[in-house]
């Protein structure tokens, strides 16, 4: 195993649980640690990528910010799997819906992740790679969503390299979001494909669940309060699922 601490994570493998929840936003990692975990200890502050380990339903669990975008998620997930011995990462993020049956505040569980990024070229594959989640995590997550009565969709998402995509001169039909929507892709976000590829290469497990924060077809958005409420549903879903998958 390469050496730790790394330039990005100033911790040791035993500081982390085998399961790490990853919101994009460091303040969300802090919020989860302070409001949902017991005995939470901050184990990383490098570059503000806050990480905490504590207990949920008596299981040791970690939460760490991924930052925004594929390169950031690529770095942290690589180090967690390959250097810190983490077995399972669950991204908990937000996404913009591109299908009319998906509403703001719904939860999208990413079975697969298409991407506009060239992240996969590093693997020198003689074809294209289909980034997919862990079936075990997906199954546990949908079972917990049913138990909690949470409205969710399981499907493909798009991990985009751009948030502000230049659509000058394009008609509605020709927008990238319309094209991905025609392929039944549920929503757009910016990290999951990197997580799934890094997990696959490391022989580890990953799942991304996202609350729909805005609708790219209707322009509908959520208020800060609505985002917080749907975020808390997602945290409970992620923590219940994460805790259940940890061996005692
Ligand atoms: N694009 C990319 N990422 C996002 C979006 C979006 O529209 N909404 C929330 N995360």
PDB file of N, CA and C in Angstrom, residues 89-180:
ATOM      1  N   UNK A  89     -17.932   3.132  -0.355  1.00  0.00           N
ATOM      2  CA  UNK A  89     -18.207   4.577  -0.298  1.00  0.00           C
ATOM      3  C   UNK A  89     -19.621   4.826  -0.811  1.00  0.00           C
ATOM      4  N   UNK A  90     -20.364   5.629  -0.077  1.00  0.00           N
ATOM      5  CA  UNK A  90     -21.686   6.029  -0.545  1.00  0.00           C
ATOM      6  C   UNK A  90     -21.714   7.532  -0.749  1.00  0.00           C
ATOM      7  N   UNK A  91     -21.834   7.945  -2.013  1.00  0.00           N
ATOM      8  CA  UNK A  91     -21.966   9.378  -2.281  1.00  0.00           C
ATOM      9  C   UNK A  91     -23.377   9.809  -1.943  1.00  0.00           C
ATOM     10  N   UNK A  92     -23.503  10.947  -1.262  1.00  0.00           N
ATOM     11  CA  UNK A  92     -24.825  11.524  -0.992  1.00  0.00           C
ATOM     12  C   UNK A  92     -24.791  12.961  -1.526  1.00  0.00           C
ATOM     13  N   UNK A  93     -25.409  13.149  -2.688  1.00  0.00           N
ATOM     14  CA  UNK A  93     -25.261  14.434  -3.358  1.00  0.00           C
ATOM     15  C   UNK A  93     -26.568  15.021  -3.835  1.00  0.00           C
ATOM     16  N   UNK A  94     -26.442  15.982  -4.739  1.00  0.00           N
ATOM     17  CA  UNK A  94     -27.628  16.554  -5.369  1.00  0.00           C
ATOM     18  C   UNK A  94     -27.464  16.437  -6.875  1.00  0.00           C
ATOM     19  N   UNK A  95     -28.581  16.521  -7.588  1.00  0.00           N
ATOM     20  CA  UNK A  95     -28.544  16.359  -9.044  1.00  0.00           C
ATOM     21  C   UNK A  95     -29.688  17.146  -9.659  1.00  0.00           C
ATOM     22  N   UNK A  96     -29.527  17.462 -10.933  1.00  0.00           N
ATOM     23  CA  UNK A  96     -30.580  18.147 -11.686  1.00  0.00           C
ATOM     24  C   UNK A  96     -31.315  17.138 -12.558  1.00  0.00           C
ATOM     25  N   UNK A  97     -32.653  17.040 -12.386  1.00  0.00           N
ATOM     26  CA  UNK A  97     -33.423  16.022 -13.119  1.00  0.00           C
ATOM     27  C   UNK A  97     -33.581  16.390 -14.582  1.00  0.00           C
ATOM     28  N   UNK A  98     -33.586  15.378 -15.444  1.00  0.00           N
ATOM     29  CA  UNK A  98     -33.805  15.623 -16.878  1.00  0.00           C
ATOM     30  C   UNK A  98     -34.907  14.721 -17.434  1.00  0.00           C
ATOM     31  N   UNK A  99     -35.722  14.139 -16.538  1.00  0.00           N
ATOM     32  CA  UNK A  99     -36.853  13.317 -16.983  1.00  0.00           C
ATOM     33  C   UNK A  99     -38.119  13.832 -16.320  1.00  0.00           C
ATOM     34  N   UNK A 100     -39.229  13.861 -17.081  1.00  0.00           N
ATOM     35  CA  UNK A 100     -40.426  14.524 -16.553  1.00  0.00           C
ATOM     36  C   UNK A 100     -41.070  13.749 -15.397  1.00  0.00           C
ATOM     37  N   UNK A 101     -40.845  12.450 -15.304  1.00  0.00           N
ATOM     38  CA  UNK A 101     -41.441  11.681 -14.198  1.00  0.00           C
ATOM     39  C   UNK A 101     -40.652  11.841 -12.896  1.00  0.00           C
ATOM     40  N   UNK A 102     -39.530  12.526 -12.955  1.00  0.00           N
ATOM     41  CA  UNK A 102     -38.723  12.721 -11.751  1.00  0.00           C
ATOM     42  C   UNK A 102     -38.931  14.136 -11.244  1.00  0.00           C
ATOM     43  N   UNK A 103     -39.301  14.263  -9.972  1.00  0.00           N
ATOM     44  CA  UNK A 103     -39.679  15.557  -9.404  1.00  0.00           C
ATOM     45  C   UNK A 103     -38.584  16.077  -8.472  1.00  0.00           C
ATOM     46  N   UNK A 104     -38.566  17.392  -8.285  1.00  0.00           N
ATOM     47  CA  UNK A 104     -37.617  17.933  -7.304  1.00  0.00           C
ATOM     48  C   UNK A 104     -37.943  17.330  -5.938  1.00  0.00           C
ATOM     49  N   UNK A 105     -36.923  17.119  -5.148  1.00  0.00           N
ATOM     50  CA  UNK A 105     -36.952  16.471  -3.820  1.00  0.00           C
ATOM     51  C   UNK A 105     -36.969  14.939  -3.886  1.00  0.00           C
ATOM     52  N   UNK A 106     -37.239  14.345  -5.064  1.00  0.00           N
ATOM     53  CA  UNK A 106     -37.141  12.880  -5.174  1.00  0.00           C
ATOM     54  C   UNK A 106     -35.686  12.463  -4.964  1.00  0.00           C
ATOM     55  N   UNK A 107     -35.497  11.186  -4.709  1.00  0.00           N
ATOM     56  CA  UNK A 107     -34.128  10.657  -4.598  1.00  0.00           C
ATOM     57  C   UNK A 107     -33.852   9.759  -5.796  1.00  0.00           C
ATOM     58  N   UNK A 108     -32.704   9.973  -6.406  1.00  0.00           N
ATOM     59  CA  UNK A 108     -32.281   9.143  -7.528  1.00  0.00           C
ATOM     60  C   UNK A 108     -31.131   8.260  -7.047  1.00  0.00           C
ATOM     61  N   UNK A 109     -31.269   6.979  -7.248  1.00  0.00           N
ATOM     62  CA  UNK A 109     -30.213   6.026  -6.873  1.00  0.00           C
ATOM     63  C   UNK A 109     -29.541   5.593  -8.166  1.00  0.00           C
ATOM     64  N   UNK A 110     -28.235   5.863  -8.259  1.00  0.00           N
ATOM     65  CA  UNK A 110     -27.535   5.696  -9.540  1.00  0.00           C
ATOM     66  C   UNK A 110     -27.048   4.256  -9.718  1.00  0.00           C
ATOM     67  N   UNK A 111     -27.796   3.520 -10.543  1.00  0.00           N
ATOM     68  CA  UNK A 111     -27.381   2.155 -10.877  1.00  0.00           C
ATOM     69  C   UNK A 111     -26.158   2.217 -11.796  1.00  0.00           C
ATOM     70  N   UNK A 112     -26.169   3.211 -12.695  1.00  0.00           N
ATOM     71  CA  UNK A 112     -25.047   3.406 -13.604  1.00  0.00           C
ATOM     72  C   UNK A 112     -24.774   4.889 -13.767  1.00  0.00           C
ATOM     73  N   UNK A 113     -23.589   5.203 -14.265  1.00  0.00           N
ATOM     74  CA  UNK A 113     -23.224   6.615 -14.455  1.00  0.00           C
ATOM     75  C   UNK A 113     -22.541   6.813 -15.806  1.00  0.00           C
ATOM     76  N   UNK A 114     -23.256   7.470 -16.721  1.00  0.00           N
ATOM     77  CA  UNK A 114     -22.639   7.899 -17.986  1.00  0.00           C
ATOM     78  C   UNK A 114     -21.763   9.101 -17.650  1.00  0.00           C
ATOM     79  N   UNK A 115     -20.895   9.485 -18.568  1.00  0.00           N
ATOM     80  CA  UNK A 115     -20.092  10.676 -18.279  1.00  0.00           C
ATOM     81  C   UNK A 115     -19.646  11.390 -19.544  1.00  0.00           C
ATOM     82  N   UNK A 116     -19.423  12.697 -19.403  1.00  0.00           N
ATOM     83  CA  UNK A 116     -18.837  13.490 -20.488  1.00  0.00           C
ATOM     84  C   UNK A 116     -17.320  13.613 -20.280  1.00  0.00           C
ATOM     85  N   UNK A 117     -16.821  12.979 -19.231  1.00  0.00           N
ATOM     86  CA  UNK A 117     -15.407  13.118 -18.867  1.00  0.00           C
ATOM     87  C   UNK A 117     -14.537  12.055 -19.553  1.00  0.00           C
ATOM     88  N   UNK A 118     -13.241  12.351 -19.639  1.00  0.00           N
ATOM     89  CA  UNK A 118     -12.317  11.364 -20.208  1.00  0.00           C
ATOM     90  C   UNK A 118     -11.568  10.598 -19.106  1.00  0.00           C
ATOM     91  N   UNK A 119     -12.135  10.575 -17.902  1.00  0.00           N
ATOM     92  CA  UNK A 119     -11.508   9.904 -16.754  1.00  0.00           C
ATOM     93  C   UNK A 119     -11.110   8.456 -17.071  1.00  0.00           C
ATOM     94  N   UNK A 120     -11.934   7.766 -17.869  1.00  0.00           N
ATOM     95  CA  UNK A 120     -11.693   6.340 -18.136  1.00  0.00           C
ATOM     96  C   UNK A 120     -10.494   6.087 -19.048  1.00  0.00           C
ATOM     97  N   UNK A 121     -10.005   7.110 -19.728  1.00  0.00           N
ATOM     98  CA  UNK A 121      -8.901   6.861 -20.676  1.00  0.00           C
ATOM     99  C   UNK A 121      -7.651   6.337 -19.957  1.00  0.00           C
ATOM    100  N   UNK A 122      -7.494   6.693 -18.659  1.00  0.00           N
ATOM    101  CA  UNK A 122      -6.328   6.234 -17.890  1.00  0.00           C
ATOM    102  C   UNK A 122      -6.241   4.713 -17.814  1.00  0.00           C
ATOM    103  N   UNK A 123      -7.358   4.012 -17.982  1.00  0.00           N
ATOM    104  CA  UNK A 123      -7.354   2.559 -17.805  1.00  0.00           C
ATOM    105  C   UNK A 123      -6.947   1.806 -19.079  1.00  0.00           C
ATOM    106  N   UNK A 124      -6.758   2.551 -20.177  1.00  0.00           N
ATOM    107  CA  UNK A 124      -6.306   1.951 -21.448  1.00  0.00           C
ATOM    108  C   UNK A 124      -7.149   0.757 -21.886  1.00  0.00           C
ATOM    109  N   UNK A 125      -8.447   0.927 -21.817  1.00  0.00           N
ATOM    110  CA  UNK A 125      -9.346  -0.164 -22.197  1.00  0.00           C
ATOM    111  C   UNK A 125      -9.554  -0.164 -23.710  1.00  0.00           C
ATOM    112  N   UNK A 126      -9.650  -1.332 -24.308  1.00  0.00           N
ATOM    113  CA  UNK A 126      -9.891  -1.373 -25.750  1.00  0.00           C
ATOM    114  C   UNK A 126     -11.373  -1.212 -26.081  1.00  0.00           C
ATOM    115  N   UNK A 127     -12.050  -0.300 -25.411  1.00  0.00           N
ATOM    116  CA  UNK A 127     -13.487  -0.078 -25.616  1.00  0.00           C
ATOM    117  C   UNK A 127     -13.946   0.898 -24.555  1.00  0.00           C
ATOM    118  N   UNK A 128     -15.280   1.070 -24.394  1.00  0.00           N
ATOM    119  CA  UNK A 128     -15.747   1.995 -23.361  1.00  0.00           C
ATOM    120  C   UNK A 128     -16.185   1.213 -22.124  1.00  0.00           C
ATOM    121  N   UNK A 129     -16.033   1.828 -20.961  1.00  0.00           N
ATOM    122  CA  UNK A 129     -16.367   1.188 -19.691  1.00  0.00           C
ATOM    123  C   UNK A 129     -17.732   1.680 -19.230  1.00  0.00           C
ATOM    124  N   UNK A 130     -18.550   0.786 -18.685  1.00  0.00           N
ATOM    125  CA  UNK A 130     -19.863   1.166 -18.152  1.00  0.00           C
ATOM    126  C   UNK A 130     -19.777   1.227 -16.631  1.00  0.00           C
ATOM    127  N   UNK A 131     -19.654   2.416 -16.040  1.00  0.00           N
ATOM    128  CA  UNK A 131     -19.530   2.511 -14.582  1.00  0.00           C
ATOM    129  C   UNK A 131     -20.853   2.162 -13.898  1.00  0.00           C
ATOM    130  N   UNK A 132     -20.814   1.167 -13.016  1.00  0.00           N
ATOM    131  CA  UNK A 132     -22.025   0.723 -12.309  1.00  0.00           C
ATOM    132  C   UNK A 132     -21.778   0.700 -10.800  1.00  0.00           C
ATOM    133  N   UNK A 133     -22.901   0.703 -10.074  1.00  0.00           N
ATOM    134  CA  UNK A 133     -22.801   0.680  -8.603  1.00  0.00           C
ATOM    135  C   UNK A 133     -22.610  -0.747  -8.115  1.00  0.00           C
ATOM    136  N   UNK A 134     -22.447  -0.872  -6.801  1.00  0.00           N
ATOM    137  CA  UNK A 134     -22.414  -2.184  -6.143  1.00  0.00           C
ATOM    138  C   UNK A 134     -23.849  -2.696  -6.034  1.00  0.00           C
ATOM    139  N   UNK A 135     -24.085  -3.917  -6.493  1.00  0.00           N
ATOM    140  CA  UNK A 135     -25.435  -4.491  -6.407  1.00  0.00           C
ATOM    141  C   UNK A 135     -25.857  -4.669  -4.943  1.00  0.00           C
ATOM    142  N   UNK A 136     -24.915  -5.097  -4.103  1.00  0.00           N
ATOM    143  CA  UNK A 136     -25.231  -5.318  -2.681  1.00  0.00           C
ATOM    144  C   UNK A 136     -25.688  -4.010  -2.014  1.00  0.00           C
ATOM    145  N   UNK A 137     -24.972  -2.930  -2.326  1.00  0.00           N
ATOM    146  CA  UNK A 137     -25.347  -1.630  -1.743  1.00  0.00           C
ATOM    147  C   UNK A 137     -26.675  -1.141  -2.301  1.00  0.00           C
ATOM    148  N   UNK A 138     -26.872  -1.339  -3.601  1.00  0.00           N
ATOM    149  CA  UNK A 138     -28.120  -0.907  -4.245  1.00  0.00           C
ATOM    150  C   UNK A 138     -29.320  -1.629  -3.623  1.00  0.00           C
ATOM    151  N   UNK A 139     -29.165  -2.938  -3.449  1.00  0.00           N
ATOM    152  CA  UNK A 139     -30.257  -3.755  -2.905  1.00  0.00           C
ATOM    153  C   UNK A 139     -30.587  -3.292  -1.479  1.00  0.00           C
ATOM    154  N   UNK A 140     -29.553  -3.130  -0.658  1.00  0.00           N
ATOM    155  CA  UNK A 140     -29.780  -2.697   0.729  1.00  0.00           C
ATOM    156  C   UNK A 140     -30.415  -1.303   0.750  1.00  0.00           C
ATOM    157  N   UNK A 141     -29.995  -0.449  -0.154  1.00  0.00           N
ATOM    158  CA  UNK A 141     -30.496   0.930  -0.183  1.00  0.00           C
ATOM    159  C   UNK A 141     -31.967   0.985  -0.589  1.00  0.00           C
ATOM    160  N   UNK A 142     -32.348   0.230  -1.613  1.00  0.00           N
ATOM    161  CA  UNK A 142     -33.759   0.273  -2.039  1.00  0.00           C
ATOM    162  C   UNK A 142     -34.645  -0.350  -0.963  1.00  0.00           C
ATOM    163  N   UNK A 143     -34.153  -1.387  -0.284  1.00  0.00           N
ATOM    164  CA  UNK A 143     -34.944  -1.995   0.796  1.00  0.00           C
ATOM    165  C   UNK A 143     -35.156  -0.983   1.929  1.00  0.00           C
ATOM    166  N   UNK A 144     -34.117  -0.232   2.257  1.00  0.00           N
ATOM    167  CA  UNK A 144     -34.252   0.785   3.312  1.00  0.00           C
ATOM    168  C   UNK A 144     -35.146   1.937   2.872  1.00  0.00           C
ATOM    169  N   UNK A 145     -35.074   2.320   1.599  1.00  0.00           N
ATOM    170  CA  UNK A 145     -35.942   3.393   1.092  1.00  0.00           C
ATOM    171  C   UNK A 145     -37.405   2.984   1.212  1.00  0.00           C
ATOM    172  N   UNK A 146     -37.702   1.721   0.905  1.00  0.00           N
ATOM    173  CA  UNK A 146     -39.080   1.209   1.047  1.00  0.00           C
ATOM    174  C   UNK A 146     -39.518   1.298   2.511  1.00  0.00           C
ATOM    175  N   UNK A 147     -38.636   0.840   3.407  1.00  0.00           N
ATOM    176  CA  UNK A 147     -38.963   0.849   4.847  1.00  0.00           C
ATOM    177  C   UNK A 147     -39.244   2.259   5.338  1.00  0.00           C
ATOM    178  N   UNK A 148     -38.453   3.221   4.826  1.00  0.00           N
ATOM    179  CA  UNK A 148     -38.576   4.603   5.288  1.00  0.00           C
ATOM    180  C   UNK A 148     -39.674   5.370   4.548  1.00  0.00           C
ATOM    181  N   UNK A 149     -40.261   4.750   3.518  1.00  0.00           N
ATOM    182  CA  UNK A 149     -41.303   5.417   2.731  1.00  0.00           C
ATOM    183  C   UNK A 149     -40.781   6.597   1.928  1.00  0.00           C
ATOM    184  N   UNK A 150     -39.561   6.484   1.429  1.00  0.00           N
ATOM    185  CA  UNK A 150     -38.937   7.565   0.651  1.00  0.00           C
ATOM    186  C   UNK A 150     -39.194   7.341  -0.841  1.00  0.00           C
ATOM    187  N   UNK A 151     -39.592   8.431  -1.551  1.00  0.00           N
ATOM    188  CA  UNK A 151     -39.832   8.332  -2.999  1.00  0.00           C
ATOM    189  C   UNK A 151     -38.483   8.308  -3.723  1.00  0.00           C
ATOM    190  N   UNK A 152     -38.234   7.238  -4.470  1.00  0.00           N
ATOM    191  CA  UNK A 152     -36.928   7.102  -5.117  1.00  0.00           C
ATOM    192  C   UNK A 152     -37.064   6.539  -6.524  1.00  0.00           C
ATOM    193  N   UNK A 153     -36.038   6.755  -7.332  1.00  0.00           N
ATOM    194  CA  UNK A 153     -35.946   6.185  -8.676  1.00  0.00           C
ATOM    195  C   UNK A 153     -34.586   5.512  -8.774  1.00  0.00           C
ATOM    196  N   UNK A 154     -34.538   4.383  -9.441  1.00  0.00           N
ATOM    197  CA  UNK A 154     -33.247   3.726  -9.687  1.00  0.00           C
ATOM    198  C   UNK A 154     -32.987   3.804 -11.181  1.00  0.00           C
ATOM    199  N   UNK A 155     -31.811   4.272 -11.579  1.00  0.00           N
ATOM    200  CA  UNK A 155     -31.526   4.336 -13.012  1.00  0.00           C
ATOM    201  C   UNK A 155     -30.153   4.889 -13.293  1.00  0.00           C
ATOM    202  N   UNK A 156     -29.999   5.316 -14.530  1.00  0.00           N
ATOM    203  CA  UNK A 156     -28.732   5.871 -14.987  1.00  0.00           C
ATOM    204  C   UNK A 156     -28.677   7.359 -14.640  1.00  0.00           C
ATOM    205  N   UNK A 157     -27.502   7.854 -14.338  1.00  0.00           N
ATOM    206  CA  UNK A 157     -27.342   9.293 -14.217  1.00  0.00           C
ATOM    207  C   UNK A 157     -26.215   9.732 -15.152  1.00  0.00           C
ATOM    208  N   UNK A 158     -26.067  11.041 -15.300  1.00  0.00           N
ATOM    209  CA  UNK A 158     -24.955  11.573 -16.086  1.00  0.00           C
ATOM    210  C   UNK A 158     -24.014  12.320 -15.152  1.00  0.00           C
ATOM    211  N   UNK A 159     -22.746  11.937 -15.184  1.00  0.00           N
ATOM    212  CA  UNK A 159     -21.718  12.689 -14.459  1.00  0.00           C
ATOM    213  C   UNK A 159     -21.071  13.637 -15.466  1.00  0.00           C
ATOM    214  N   UNK A 160     -21.390  14.918 -15.318  1.00  0.00           N
ATOM    215  CA  UNK A 160     -20.937  15.920 -16.286  1.00  0.00           C
ATOM    216  C   UNK A 160     -19.664  16.600 -15.796  1.00  0.00           C
ATOM    217  N   UNK A 161     -18.829  16.972 -16.735  1.00  0.00           N
ATOM    218  CA  UNK A 161     -17.621  17.725 -16.401  1.00  0.00           C
ATOM    219  C   UNK A 161     -17.917  19.219 -16.248  1.00  0.00           C
ATOM    220  N   UNK A 162     -19.112  19.633 -16.670  1.00  0.00           N
ATOM    221  CA  UNK A 162     -19.447  21.057 -16.614  1.00  0.00           C
ATOM    222  C   UNK A 162     -20.770  21.269 -15.880  1.00  0.00           C
ATOM    223  N   UNK A 163     -20.808  22.298 -15.069  1.00  0.00           N
ATOM    224  CA  UNK A 163     -22.075  22.729 -14.464  1.00  0.00           C
ATOM    225  C   UNK A 163     -22.701  23.781 -15.387  1.00  0.00           C
ATOM    226  N   UNK A 164     -21.863  24.734 -15.839  1.00  0.00           N
ATOM    227  CA  UNK A 164     -22.325  25.784 -16.761  1.00  0.00           C
ATOM    228  C   UNK A 164     -21.985  25.356 -18.175  1.00  0.00           C
ATOM    229  N   UNK A 165     -22.832  24.524 -18.769  1.00  0.00           N
ATOM    230  CA  UNK A 165     -22.574  24.010 -20.107  1.00  0.00           C
ATOM    231  C   UNK A 165     -23.029  25.042 -21.138  1.00  0.00           C
ATOM    232  N   UNK A 166     -22.158  25.359 -22.078  1.00  0.00           N
ATOM    233  CA  UNK A 166     -22.489  26.367 -23.089  1.00  0.00           C
ATOM    234  C   UNK A 166     -23.470  25.774 -24.095  1.00  0.00           C
ATOM    235  N   UNK A 167     -24.676  26.331 -24.140  1.00  0.00           N
ATOM    236  CA  UNK A 167     -25.694  25.800 -25.047  1.00  0.00           C
ATOM    237  C   UNK A 167     -26.067  26.839 -26.114  1.00  0.00           C
ATOM    238  N   UNK A 168     -25.179  27.831 -26.309  1.00  0.00           N
ATOM    239  CA  UNK A 168     -25.469  28.892 -27.285  1.00  0.00           C
ATOM    240  C   UNK A 168     -25.764  28.283 -28.654  1.00  0.00           C
ATOM    241  N   UNK A 169     -26.841  28.726 -29.272  1.00  0.00           N
ATOM    242  CA  UNK A 169     -27.176  28.295 -30.631  1.00  0.00           C
ATOM    243  C   UNK A 169     -27.905  26.968 -30.713  1.00  0.00           C
ATOM    244  N   UNK A 170     -28.120  26.299 -29.575  1.00  0.00           N
ATOM    245  CA  UNK A 170     -28.800  24.994 -29.610  1.00  0.00           C
ATOM    246  C   UNK A 170     -30.299  25.162 -29.383  1.00  0.00           C
ATOM    247  N   UNK A 171     -31.086  24.377 -30.093  1.00  0.00           N
ATOM    248  CA  UNK A 171     -32.527  24.349 -29.822  1.00  0.00           C
ATOM    249  C   UNK A 171     -32.752  23.434 -28.620  1.00  0.00           C
ATOM    250  N   UNK A 172     -33.970  23.492 -28.041  1.00  0.00           N
ATOM    251  CA  UNK A 172     -34.276  22.637 -26.881  1.00  0.00           C
ATOM    252  C   UNK A 172     -33.962  21.168 -27.171  1.00  0.00           C
ATOM    253  N   UNK A 173     -34.357  20.732 -28.362  1.00  0.00           N
ATOM    254  CA  UNK A 173     -34.158  19.318 -28.743  1.00  0.00           C
ATOM    255  C   UNK A 173     -32.694  18.925 -28.819  1.00  0.00           C
ATOM    256  N   UNK A 174     -31.853  19.914 -29.134  1.00  0.00           N
ATOM    257  CA  UNK A 174     -30.433  19.614 -29.319  1.00  0.00           C
ATOM    258  C   UNK A 174     -29.584  19.813 -28.067  1.00  0.00           C
ATOM    259  N   UNK A 175     -30.225  20.201 -26.987  1.00  0.00           N
ATOM    260  CA  UNK A 175     -29.461  20.375 -25.750  1.00  0.00           C
ATOM    261  C   UNK A 175     -28.875  19.037 -25.317  1.00  0.00           C
ATOM    262  N   UNK A 176     -27.659  19.046 -24.740  1.00  0.00           N
ATOM    263  CA  UNK A 176     -27.102  17.781 -24.238  1.00  0.00           C
ATOM    264  C   UNK A 176     -28.057  17.100 -23.258  1.00  0.00           C
ATOM    265  N   UNK A 177     -28.718  17.897 -22.377  1.00  0.00           N
ATOM    266  CA  UNK A 177     -29.628  17.289 -21.394  1.00  0.00           C
ATOM    267  C   UNK A 177     -30.796  16.583 -22.091  1.00  0.00           C
ATOM    268  N   UNK A 178     -31.261  17.124 -23.235  1.00  0.00           N
ATOM    269  CA  UNK A 178     -32.361  16.469 -23.960  1.00  0.00           C
ATOM    270  C   UNK A 178     -31.885  15.145 -24.536  1.00  0.00           C
ATOM    271  N   UNK A 179     -30.676  15.138 -25.073  1.00  0.00           N
ATOM    272  CA  UNK A 179     -30.140  13.907 -25.665  1.00  0.00           C
ATOM    273  C   UNK A 179     -29.973  12.821 -24.602  1.00  0.00           C
ATOM    274  N   UNK A 180     -29.416  13.196 -23.444  1.00  0.00           N
ATOM    275  CA  UNK A 180     -29.251  12.211 -22.358  1.00  0.00           C
ATOM    276  C   UNK A 180     -30.613  11.759 -21.839  1.00  0.00           C
TER     277      UNK A 180
END
